[in-house]
Coordinates of C-alpha atoms in Angstrom, one line a residue:
Q144 CA -0.4 -8.4 12.2
V145 CA -2.2 -9.4 9.4
Q146 CA -2.2 -6.5 6.4
L147 CA -4.4 -7.3 2.8
V148 CA -3.8 -5.3 0.1
E149 CA -6.4 -5.5 -3.1
S150 CA -5.9 -4.1 -6.2
G151 CA -7.4 -4.7 -9.9
G152 CA -10.4 -2.6 -10.0
G153 CA -11.1 -0.3 -12.5
L154 CA -14.1 0.4 -14.2
V155 CA -14.6 -2.0 -17.4
Q156 CA -17.8 -2.3 -19.7
A157 CA -20.5 -4.7 -19.7
G158 CA -19.3 -7.5 -21.0
G159 CA -15.5 -7.2 -20.5
S160 CA -13.1 -8.5 -17.5
L161 CA -10.8 -8.0 -14.3
G162 CA -8.9 -9.7 -12.4
L163 CA -8.1 -9.0 -9.6
S164 CA -5.0 -9.7 -7.2
C165 CA -4.9 -9.6 -2.4
A166 CA -1.7 -10.3 -1.3
A167 CA -1.6 -11.5 2.4
S168 CA 0.6 -11.4 5.3
G169 CA 1.1 -12.3 8.9
R170 CA -0.3 -15.4 9.7
T171 CA 0.1 -19.0 7.5
F172 CA -1.6 -18.1 4.4
T173 CA -1.6 -22.2 4.0
S174 CA -3.3 -23.0 6.9
Y175 CA -6.4 -20.5 5.8
A176 CA -9.1 -20.9 3.5
M177 CA -9.7 -17.2 1.5
G178 CA -12.2 -15.3 0.2
W179 CA -13.7 -12.4 -1.7
F180 CA -16.6 -9.6 -0.5
R181 CA -18.2 -6.7 -2.2
Q182 CA -19.9 -4.3 -1.4
A183 CA -22.3 -2.1 -3.5
P184 CA -23.1 2.3 -2.0
G185 CA -26.2 1.8 -0.4
K186 CA -26.1 -2.2 0.4
E187 CA -24.3 -4.3 3.0
R188 CA -21.6 -6.2 2.4
E189 CA -21.6 -9.6 0.3
F190 CA -20.2 -12.8 0.3
V191 CA -18.8 -13.4 -3.5
A192 CA -16.1 -16.6 -3.5
A193 CA -14.1 -19.1 -1.0
I194 CA -11.7 -21.3 -2.0
R195 CA -10.1 -23.7 0.7
G196 CA -6.3 -23.3 1.6
S197 CA -5.7 -26.4 -0.5
G198 CA -6.8 -24.7 -3.6
G199 CA -8.6 -27.2 -4.4
M200 CA -12.6 -26.8 -3.3
T201 CA -14.2 -23.8 -4.4
Y202 CA -17.1 -21.3 -3.7
Y203 CA -19.1 -19.0 -5.3
V204 CA -22.8 -16.8 -4.5
D205 CA -25.1 -18.2 -7.9
S206 CA -24.8 -15.3 -9.1
V207 CA -21.5 -15.1 -9.5
K208 CA -20.8 -18.6 -10.7
G209 CA -19.8 -19.6 -14.7
R210 CA -18.5 -15.8 -14.3
F211 CA -16.5 -15.5 -11.1
T212 CA -12.7 -17.3 -11.5
I213 CA -11.3 -17.8 -7.4
S214 CA -7.5 -18.8 -6.9
R215 CA -4.7 -18.8 -5.5
D216 CA -1.4 -19.4 -5.3
N217 CA 0.3 -20.0 -1.8
A218 CA 4.0 -19.8 -2.7
K219 CA 2.7 -15.5 -3.4
N220 CA 0.3 -15.3 -0.7
T221 CA -1.8 -14.1 -2.7
V222 CA -5.5 -14.8 -4.1
Y223 CA -7.5 -14.1 -7.8
L224 CA -10.6 -13.1 -8.3
Q225 CA -10.9 -13.5 -12.2
M226 CA -14.0 -11.9 -13.2
D227 CA -15.9 -12.5 -16.8
S228 CA -18.8 -11.5 -18.6
L229 CA -19.0 -8.7 -16.0
K230 CA -22.7 -7.2 -15.9
P231 CA -23.7 -4.1 -14.4
E232 CA -24.8 -5.0 -10.6
D233 CA -21.2 -6.6 -10.3
T234 CA -20.2 -2.9 -9.8
A235 CA -18.5 -2.8 -5.9
V236 CA -16.1 -2.5 -3.5
Y237 CA -14.5 -5.9 -3.5
Y238 CA -12.2 -7.4 -0.3
C239 CA -10.6 -10.2 0.4
N240 CA -10.6 -11.9 3.9
S241 CA -9.7 -14.9 5.4
A242 CA -12.8 -17.1 5.4
R243 CA -15.0 -19.2 6.9
K244 CA -18.5 -21.9 6.3
Y245 CA -21.5 -21.6 8.7
G246 CA -23.6 -24.0 7.4
S247 CA -24.3 -23.2 3.7
N248 CA -22.9 -20.0 3.7
W249 CA -19.3 -18.7 4.3
Y250 CA -18.5 -15.1 6.5
P251 CA -15.6 -13.5 6.9
N252 CA -13.2 -14.5 9.4
G253 CA -10.7 -12.3 10.0
D254 CA -10.5 -8.9 11.8
Y255 CA -8.4 -6.8 9.7
W256 CA -10.4 -5.5 6.0
G257 CA -7.8 -3.6 3.8
Q258 CA -8.9 -0.9 1.8
G259 CA -10.7 -2.6 -0.9
T260 CA -10.6 -2.1 -4.6
Q261 CA -13.6 -0.6 -6.7
V262 CA -15.0 -2.5 -10.0
T263 CA -17.7 -0.1 -11.7
V264 CA -19.3 -1.7 -15.0
S265 CA -21.1 0.4 -17.5
S266 CA -23.7 -0.4 -19.5

């Protein structure tokens, strides 16, 4: 089985920062690109950021470039998302998953979703 546990969300004022963590188990972590996805109420889940298995290549949706940083520690089977200069439009439940690129877009590639972690940014 694959287990994903997200943590680190919370309530923050616009301009503030939060750091998210995703602990993964059940597969060979180093072999997978990992991504962060988010879903706001009433909206579809969207891609936020991805990182290759080696940690050497990262990718971001345009709306978070320059503000979010994805990283990973393969020894700990953990992927991180550092979020700075947060905006109210970043409010969503954030999820992690393995990720795969099709064309120019990234999509979740695993069958299992964790509970996610809520990020709320106030005006």
